[in-house]
Amino acid sequence: MKEVTCSKSTKSLQKCCWQSLVSLKKISKTGIGILSLLLFFLFSTQRTVAQVEIDLSDEVIANFGVEADVYANINEIINSALFNNTDDWFVDAQWPGTGRGVIDVTDLSTISDLSSDVNANITAEFRQSEPIYSIVDGRIWIDAVYGRDQRTNGNLKDASYFTSGDDKNFDDPETWTIGEGSGGPQKNDIIEFVGHLRRNAPIGDQVIGTEFAVFGASTRSQNGTSHLDFELFRAPLELIQGNLVSEGTECNRTAYEFDPATGNVITHGDVIFSVNYENGGDNVKVELFIWIDRTEFPNDAAFIAFNALPDNPFNFGSASGAFNFYECNTNPDYGYAQIKLATAEAQGWVTAQVNSVPVLGPPWGTYNSKGDLVDNSPALAFIELSLNATALGLDTGTTSGSCQNPLGSVLVKTRSSASFTAELKDMSGPYQLGDTPEVQVTLDN
């Protein structure tokens, strides 16, 4: 990770273990372990379930427009003053206002490559337009990323494709077979990913602002069917010569650790939220899973006992009441367990929208189902979600104890079907998002 020397001018770096450094006044207070991410999800107005149908809606979340378009100060799909002066992924002069774009678009060379050579089939990555953990208009911009993935139409190949036909979400990521692939359905071909983490207020001695995550992805599918996974790794994950290399220590991931007496989170682990959008419908179905140490939950009775603890941030279990666990292929002591909210008052903690009509794509253009470079994202190609990580008990900024990465890396994948156990198809990333920079503290005198 990048080493940074703190000084009086360093106002945008997170502090590892903020509570232990709060007395060092020359270190910025903007950081605190933010955002264990993003987990978003699960909710129902009358009962708590592990798979939920989220009605599509247009929302402003901490002054960020979550409405399935990508430009600030506007909602292209509906005419609503609610979206005047709101932030979004990009800005365009035709929609003036005080809203800002969170993605840096100053890399003119890469932008020229993306917008002029339709046969290059290149990948690209753009980072946040402000330094990480910057305070902008009274909110903390933790981190942001835009990623362009390769496409597979015609004879084109994608270098980050799952090639074995048997890779699963819960397998050890270092065992996934990743290489050049093509020929899959349009719904499995990822074109773009966007991710942004923010707090709606700075962090002070007594106040920790609510943490939100916003994610979006587009595929070449225009029939309104997508099966996407957003997997959030606490430890950094890298793709090196076609192989994923992880710094995670529990089956190459990071497992959650809980206080057995209260259920409080001691260590935040990896999470997946699975998103299924079928046939251009009116809602999105989502499921949430966390990585755990199976030896701490050897049976259903252990899950039931955890759900009864006074301070557990979420409950284990599925919509049917089953305690689903999917073990790692190289070590059955670890795996993904399905979770749900601990309380039923969850409405609005997750929002989702899909572009029902074409909307203007990124400044460099995007691709349609045929693989043609176009200005507008086709209808039903782009899905956008917001997640209230704090309300879901998934925010490391609200956890005392040892230093923790707020995140590390995010990986976007497509599945062949709505089942969590379906084979993985395409991958975009990994992208570093919310990773804690390595900080060297120096003090005058």
Coordinates of C-alpha atoms in Angstrom, one line a residue:
M1 CA 0.0 0.0 0.0
K2 CA 1.1 3.6 -0.5
E3 CA 3.1 5.1 2.4
V4 CA 2.0 8.6 3.4
T5 CA 3.7 11.0 5.8
C6 CA 1.2 13.0 7.8
S7 CA 1.7 16.8 8.2
K8 CA -0.4 19.8 8.9
S9 CA -1.6 19.8 5.4
T10 CA -2.7 16.2 5.4
K11 CA -6.4 16.7 5.8
S12 CA -7.8 13.8 3.8
L13 CA -6.2 10.6 5.2
Q14 CA -8.0 8.1 7.2
K15 CA -6.5 7.3 10.6
C16 CA -6.0 3.7 11.5
C17 CA -7.3 3.2 15.0
W18 CA -8.7 6.7 15.1
Q19 CA -9.6 6.5 18.8
S20 CA -5.9 5.8 19.7
L21 CA -4.7 8.7 17.6
V22 CA -7.4 11.3 18.5
S23 CA -5.0 13.2 20.7
L24 CA -2.6 13.8 17.9
K25 CA -4.2 17.0 16.7
K26 CA -2.1 17.2 13.5
I27 CA -3.7 14.1 12.2
S28 CA -6.9 14.5 10.2
K29 CA -10.1 13.4 11.9
T30 CA -11.8 12.6 8.6
G31 CA -11.2 8.9 8.6
I32 CA -12.1 6.4 11.1
G33 CA -12.4 2.9 9.8
I34 CA -15.1 3.4 7.5
L35 CA -17.3 1.5 5.9
S36 CA -17.0 -2.0 6.5
L37 CA -18.9 -1.9 3.8
L38 CA -21.4 -1.9 2.2
L39 CA -23.6 -4.4 2.9
F40 CA -26.5 -3.3 2.3
F41 CA -29.6 -4.8 2.3
L42 CA -32.2 -6.9 3.3
F43 CA -35.4 -5.5 4.3
S44 CA -39.1 -6.0 4.7
T45 CA -41.7 -3.8 6.2
Q46 CA -43.5 -6.6 8.2
R47 CA -41.0 -9.3 8.6
T48 CA -37.3 -9.9 8.4
V49 CA -36.1 -12.0 5.4
A50 CA -32.8 -13.0 3.9
Q51 CA -33.9 -12.6 0.3
V52 CA -36.0 -9.5 -0.4
E53 CA -37.6 -7.8 -3.4
I54 CA -36.7 -4.2 -3.5
D55 CA -39.1 -2.0 -5.4
L56 CA -37.3 0.2 -7.9
S57 CA -37.2 3.8 -6.8
D58 CA -35.3 7.1 -7.4
E59 CA -33.5 8.3 -4.3
V60 CA -31.1 11.0 -3.1
I61 CA -28.7 9.4 -0.7
A62 CA -26.4 11.7 1.3
N63 CA -26.8 14.1 -1.7
F64 CA -25.9 11.5 -4.2
G65 CA -28.5 10.6 -6.9
V66 CA -29.3 6.9 -7.1
E67 CA -31.6 6.9 -10.1
A68 CA -29.8 4.8 -12.7
D69 CA -28.2 7.6 -14.6
V70 CA -24.6 8.8 -14.2
Y71 CA -24.7 12.6 -14.2
A72 CA -24.9 15.2 -11.4
N73 CA -27.7 17.8 -11.1
I74 CA -30.3 15.8 -13.1
N75 CA -32.5 12.8 -13.2
E76 CA -32.6 11.9 -16.9
I77 CA -35.4 9.4 -16.5
I78 CA -37.9 11.5 -14.5
N79 CA -38.3 15.3 -14.3
S80 CA -37.8 16.0 -10.6
A81 CA -36.3 19.0 -8.8
L82 CA -35.2 16.6 -6.1
F83 CA -32.1 15.8 -8.1
N84 CA -31.1 19.4 -8.7
N85 CA -27.6 20.1 -7.3
T86 CA -27.0 16.4 -6.4
D87 CA -23.7 14.6 -6.8
D88 CA -23.3 11.7 -9.2
W89 CA -20.6 9.8 -11.1
F90 CA -19.9 12.6 -13.6
V91 CA -20.7 16.1 -14.5
D92 CA -21.8 17.6 -17.9
A93 CA -22.1 21.2 -18.9
Q94 CA -25.6 20.7 -20.2
W95 CA -26.8 20.1 -16.6
P96 CA -25.3 22.9 -14.5
G97 CA -25.6 23.0 -10.7
T98 CA -23.6 22.6 -7.5
G99 CA -23.6 18.8 -7.7
R100 CA -20.2 17.2 -8.3
G101 CA -18.9 14.2 -10.1
V102 CA -17.0 11.7 -7.9
I103 CA -15.0 10.2 -10.8
D104 CA -11.8 11.8 -12.0
V105 CA -11.9 12.4 -15.7
T106 CA -8.6 14.2 -16.2
D107 CA -6.7 11.2 -17.8
L108 CA -7.2 12.4 -21.4
S109 CA -5.0 9.8 -23.0
T110 CA -7.1 6.9 -21.6
I111 CA -10.3 8.7 -22.3
S112 CA -9.2 9.2 -25.9
D113 CA -8.4 5.4 -26.2
L114 CA -11.8 4.5 -24.8
S115 CA -13.8 6.9 -27.0
S116 CA -12.0 6.5 -30.3
D117 CA -10.9 2.9 -30.9
V118 CA -13.9 0.6 -30.7
N119 CA -11.7 -2.4 -31.5
A120 CA -9.2 -1.9 -28.8
N121 CA -11.3 -3.8 -26.2
I122 CA -9.2 -2.4 -23.4
T123 CA -9.8 -2.2 -19.7
A124 CA -9.5 1.1 -17.8
E125 CA -9.8 2.4 -14.3
F126 CA -10.5 5.9 -13.0
R127 CA -10.3 7.0 -9.3
Q128 CA -12.0 9.5 -7.1
S129 CA -12.0 13.1 -8.2
E130 CA -11.0 14.2 -4.7
P131 CA -8.3 12.7 -2.4
I132 CA -9.6 9.8 -0.4
Y133 CA -11.4 10.7 2.8
S134 CA -11.9 14.3 1.7
I135 CA -14.5 16.5 3.3
V136 CA -16.7 17.9 0.4
D137 CA -19.7 20.0 1.2
G138 CA -19.9 18.7 4.7
R139 CA -19.6 15.0 3.7
I140 CA -16.7 12.6 3.7
W141 CA -15.9 11.2 0.3
I142 CA -14.2 8.0 1.3
D143 CA -13.3 6.6 -2.1
A144 CA -14.6 6.0 -5.6
V145 CA -13.8 4.0 -8.7
Y146 CA -14.9 3.5 -12.2
G147 CA -13.9 0.3 -14.1
R148 CA -14.3 -0.6 -17.8
D149 CA -14.2 -4.3 -18.5
Q150 CA -13.5 -6.0 -21.8
R151 CA -16.4 -7.2 -23.9
T152 CA -17.0 -10.6 -25.6
N153 CA -19.1 -9.9 -28.6
G154 CA -18.1 -11.4 -32.0
N155 CA -14.5 -12.8 -31.8
L156 CA -13.5 -10.6 -28.9
K157 CA -12.2 -12.1 -25.7
D158 CA -12.2 -11.0 -22.1
A159 CA -9.0 -11.8 -20.2
S160 CA -10.8 -11.9 -16.8
Y161 CA -13.3 -14.7 -17.5
F162 CA -14.1 -17.8 -15.5
T163 CA -13.0 -20.6 -17.7
S164 CA -13.6 -23.9 -15.9
G165 CA -17.4 -23.8 -15.9
D166 CA -17.4 -24.9 -12.2
D167 CA -16.1 -21.8 -10.3
K168 CA -18.4 -20.8 -7.4
N169 CA -18.8 -17.8 -5.2
F170 CA -17.7 -19.6 -2.1
D171 CA -14.6 -21.2 -3.5
D172 CA -11.2 -20.1 -2.4
P173 CA -10.6 -17.2 -4.8
E174 CA -7.0 -18.3 -5.5
T175 CA -8.5 -21.5 -7.0
W176 CA -10.7 -19.8 -9.5
T177 CA -9.7 -20.5 -13.1
I178 CA -9.5 -17.1 -14.7
G179 CA -8.4 -16.6 -18.3
E180 CA -9.5 -15.5 -21.7
G181 CA -13.1 -16.3 -22.5
S182 CA -15.9 -15.4 -24.9
G183 CA -19.2 -16.5 -26.3
G184 CA -21.3 -16.2 -23.2
P185 CA -24.8 -14.6 -23.0
Q186 CA -25.0 -10.9 -23.1
K187 CA -26.4 -10.9 -19.5
N188 CA -23.1 -12.3 -18.3
D189 CA -20.8 -9.8 -20.1
I190 CA -19.9 -6.9 -17.7
I191 CA -19.1 -3.6 -19.4
E192 CA -18.7 -1.1 -16.5
F193 CA -18.6 -1.0 -12.7
V194 CA -18.8 2.1 -10.4
G195 CA -18.5 2.2 -6.7
H196 CA -18.5 5.0 -4.1
L197 CA -18.3 5.2 -0.3
R198 CA -19.3 8.3 1.6
R199 CA -20.4 9.5 5.0
N200 CA -23.1 12.1 5.4
A201 CA -21.2 14.0 8.0
P202 CA -17.6 14.3 9.2
I203 CA -16.3 12.2 12.1
G204 CA -15.7 14.1 15.3
D205 CA -15.0 13.3 19.0
Q206 CA -18.7 12.4 19.5
V207 CA -20.3 12.0 16.1
I208 CA -19.8 9.4 13.4
G209 CA -21.8 10.2 10.3
T210 CA -23.9 7.5 8.6
E211 CA -21.9 5.5 6.1
F212 CA -23.3 4.8 2.6
A213 CA -22.1 2.8 -0.3
V214 CA -23.4 3.2 -3.9
F215 CA -22.7 0.7 -6.6
G216 CA -23.6 0.3 -10.2
A217 CA -22.8 -2.0 -13.0
S218 CA -23.8 -2.4 -16.7
T219 CA -23.9 -5.5 -18.9
R220 CA -24.5 -5.9 -22.6
S221 CA -27.9 -7.4 -21.8
Q222 CA -30.8 -5.2 -22.8
N223 CA -33.6 -7.6 -21.9
G224 CA -33.6 -6.7 -18.2
T225 CA -32.0 -9.8 -16.8
S226 CA -28.8 -9.7 -14.7
H227 CA -27.3 -11.9 -12.1
L228 CA -24.6 -9.9 -10.3
D229 CA -22.4 -10.4 -7.3
F230 CA -20.6 -7.5 -5.5
E231 CA -18.0 -9.2 -3.3
L232 CA -16.2 -7.0 -0.7
F233 CA -12.8 -8.2 0.5
R234 CA -11.3 -6.7 3.7
A235 CA -7.8 -7.8 2.7
P236 CA -6.4 -6.6 -0.6
L237 CA -6.9 -8.8 -3.6
E238 CA -4.9 -8.6 -6.7
L239 CA -5.0 -10.2 -10.2
I240 CA -1.5 -11.2 -11.1
Q241 CA -0.9 -12.9 -14.5
G242 CA -4.3 -14.4 -14.5
N243 CA -4.3 -15.5 -10.9
L244 CA -6.0 -13.9 -7.9
V245 CA -3.7 -13.4 -5.0
S246 CA -5.2 -12.6 -1.6
E247 CA -3.9 -11.3 1.7
G248 CA -6.8 -12.9 3.5
T249 CA -5.8 -15.6 6.0
E250 CA -9.0 -17.7 6.3
C251 CA -9.3 -19.6 3.0
N252 CA -7.8 -16.5 1.4
R253 CA -10.6 -14.4 2.8
T254 CA -11.3 -12.6 6.1
A255 CA -13.8 -14.2 8.5
Y256 CA -16.1 -12.2 10.8
E257 CA -15.3 -12.5 14.5
F258 CA -17.9 -11.8 17.2
D259 CA -18.0 -11.3 20.9
P260 CA -19.7 -14.6 22.0
A261 CA -21.4 -12.9 25.0
T262 CA -23.0 -10.0 23.2
G263 CA -22.8 -10.6 19.4
N264 CA -20.8 -7.4 18.9
V265 CA -18.5 -7.5 15.9
I266 CA -14.8 -7.7 16.9
T267 CA -13.5 -8.1 13.4
H268 CA -15.4 -7.4 10.2
G269 CA -15.0 -9.9 7.4
D270 CA -15.8 -10.3 3.7
V271 CA -19.3 -10.0 2.4
I272 CA -21.2 -10.7 -0.8
F273 CA -24.5 -9.2 -1.9
S274 CA -26.1 -11.0 -4.7
V275 CA -28.4 -9.1 -7.0
N276 CA -30.9 -10.6 -9.4
Y277 CA -32.9 -8.6 -11.8
E278 CA -35.3 -10.6 -14.0
N279 CA -37.0 -9.8 -17.3
G280 CA -37.1 -6.1 -16.8
G281 CA -39.3 -6.4 -13.7
D282 CA -40.4 -3.8 -11.2
N283 CA -38.0 -4.9 -8.4
V284 CA -34.6 -6.4 -7.7
K285 CA -34.0 -9.5 -5.5
V286 CA -31.0 -9.4 -3.3
E287 CA -29.3 -11.8 -0.8
L288 CA -26.5 -11.1 1.6
F289 CA -23.7 -13.5 2.8
I290 CA -20.8 -13.0 5.2
W291 CA -17.6 -15.1 5.5
I292 CA -17.4 -16.9 8.8
D293 CA -15.4 -19.5 10.8
R294 CA -17.6 -22.6 10.7
T295 CA -16.0 -23.9 13.9
E296 CA -17.6 -21.1 15.8
F297 CA -21.0 -22.0 14.3
P298 CA -20.9 -25.8 14.0
N299 CA -24.7 -26.3 13.8
D300 CA -28.1 -24.6 13.6
A301 CA -28.3 -24.3 17.4
A302 CA -25.2 -22.0 17.3
F303 CA -26.8 -19.8 14.7
I304 CA -30.0 -19.6 16.8
A305 CA -28.1 -18.8 19.9
F306 CA -26.3 -16.0 18.1
N307 CA -29.6 -14.5 16.9
A308 CA -30.8 -14.3 20.5
L309 CA -27.8 -12.2 21.7
P310 CA -28.5 -8.6 22.7
D311 CA -26.1 -6.7 20.4
N312 CA -25.9 -8.8 17.3
P313 CA -25.8 -6.6 14.2
F314 CA -27.7 -9.0 12.0
N315 CA -29.2 -12.5 12.2
F316 CA -28.3 -15.7 10.4
G317 CA -30.8 -17.4 8.3
S318 CA -32.6 -17.5 4.9
A319 CA -36.1 -16.4 3.9
S320 CA -37.3 -20.0 4.4
G321 CA -35.8 -20.2 7.9
A322 CA -32.9 -22.4 6.8
F323 CA -29.4 -21.6 7.9
N324 CA -27.6 -21.7 4.6
F325 CA -23.8 -22.2 4.7
Y326 CA -21.6 -22.7 1.7
E327 CA -18.1 -24.1 2.6
C328 CA -14.8 -23.2 1.0
N329 CA -13.5 -25.9 -1.4
T330 CA -10.0 -25.9 0.2
N331 CA -11.0 -25.6 3.9
P332 CA -14.4 -26.5 5.1
D333 CA -13.9 -24.6 8.4
Y334 CA -14.7 -21.4 6.4
G335 CA -17.5 -20.4 4.1
Y336 CA -20.3 -18.0 3.3
A337 CA -23.3 -17.9 5.6
Q338 CA -26.6 -16.2 4.7
I339 CA -27.7 -13.3 7.0
K340 CA -30.7 -11.0 7.4
L341 CA -31.5 -7.9 9.4
A342 CA -31.8 -8.3 13.1
T343 CA -34.8 -6.0 13.2
A344 CA -37.8 -5.6 10.9
E345 CA -37.5 -1.8 10.6
A346 CA -35.4 -2.0 7.5
Q347 CA -37.4 -0.1 4.8
G348 CA -35.2 2.3 2.9
W349 CA -31.9 0.8 4.1
V350 CA -31.4 -0.4 0.5
T351 CA -32.5 1.2 -2.7
A352 CA -32.2 0.1 -6.3
Q353 CA -33.0 1.4 -9.7
V354 CA -32.6 0.3 -13.4
N355 CA -32.6 2.6 -16.3
S356 CA -36.0 2.1 -17.9
V357 CA -35.0 4.3 -20.9
P358 CA -31.6 5.0 -22.5
V359 CA -29.5 7.5 -20.6
L360 CA -26.3 9.3 -21.4
G361 CA -23.3 7.0 -20.8
P362 CA -19.8 8.0 -19.5
P363 CA -18.0 10.8 -21.3
W364 CA -16.1 8.2 -23.4
G365 CA -19.2 6.3 -24.3
T366 CA -20.4 2.7 -23.6
Y367 CA -21.4 -0.4 -25.5
N368 CA -24.7 -1.8 -26.7
S369 CA -25.7 -5.5 -26.9
K370 CA -23.9 -5.8 -30.3
G371 CA -20.7 -4.4 -29.0
D372 CA -21.1 -1.1 -30.8
L373 CA -19.6 2.0 -29.2
V374 CA -22.6 4.3 -28.4
D375 CA -23.2 7.5 -26.5
N376 CA -26.2 6.3 -24.5
S377 CA -26.5 3.4 -22.1
P378 CA -29.3 1.2 -23.6
A379 CA -32.5 0.8 -21.6
L380 CA -32.2 -1.9 -18.8
A381 CA -28.5 -2.2 -19.1
F382 CA -27.4 -0.2 -16.0
I383 CA -28.4 -1.1 -12.4
E384 CA -27.6 1.2 -9.4
L385 CA -27.9 0.5 -5.7
S386 CA -27.4 2.3 -2.4
L387 CA -26.6 0.7 0.9
N388 CA -26.8 2.0 4.5
A389 CA -23.8 0.2 6.0
T390 CA -24.1 1.9 9.4
A391 CA -27.8 0.9 9.9
L392 CA -26.9 -2.7 8.9
G393 CA -24.2 -3.1 11.5
L394 CA -21.6 -3.3 8.8
D395 CA -19.7 -0.1 9.5
T396 CA -16.2 -0.6 11.0
G397 CA -16.3 3.1 12.1
T398 CA -18.8 2.0 14.8
T399 CA -16.6 -0.9 16.1
S400 CA -14.1 -0.5 18.8
G401 CA -11.0 -2.7 19.0
S402 CA -8.0 -3.4 16.8
C403 CA -7.2 -1.6 13.6
Q404 CA -9.4 -2.7 10.7
N405 CA -9.4 -2.0 7.0
P406 CA -12.8 -0.5 6.1
L407 CA -12.6 -2.6 3.0
G408 CA -9.8 -3.4 0.7
S409 CA -11.0 -4.7 -2.6
V410 CA -14.2 -5.1 -4.5
L411 CA -14.9 -7.7 -7.2
V412 CA -17.9 -7.7 -9.5
K413 CA -19.0 -11.1 -11.0
T414 CA -21.9 -12.5 -13.1
R415 CA -23.6 -15.8 -12.5
S416 CA -25.2 -18.1 -15.0
S417 CA -28.5 -18.0 -13.0
A418 CA -30.2 -16.6 -9.9
S419 CA -28.9 -19.3 -7.7
F420 CA -26.0 -18.4 -5.3
T421 CA -24.4 -21.7 -6.3
A422 CA -24.6 -21.1 -10.0
E423 CA -21.3 -21.1 -12.0
L424 CA -19.5 -17.8 -12.3
K425 CA -19.1 -16.3 -15.7
D426 CA -17.4 -12.9 -16.1
M427 CA -15.4 -10.8 -13.6
S428 CA -14.4 -7.2 -13.4
G429 CA -11.7 -6.1 -11.0
P430 CA -10.5 -6.4 -8.4
Y431 CA -10.6 -2.7 -7.6
Q432 CA -9.2 -1.2 -4.5
L433 CA -12.0 0.6 -2.6
G434 CA -11.9 2.0 0.9
D435 CA -8.5 0.5 1.5
T436 CA -6.7 2.0 4.5
P437 CA -3.5 3.7 3.4
E438 CA -0.3 2.9 5.3
V439 CA 0.4 6.0 7.4
Q440 CA 3.8 7.1 8.9
V441 CA 3.2 9.7 11.6
T442 CA 5.7 12.5 12.1
L443 CA 5.3 15.2 14.7
D444 CA 7.1 18.6 15.0
N445 CA 9.3 18.7 18.1

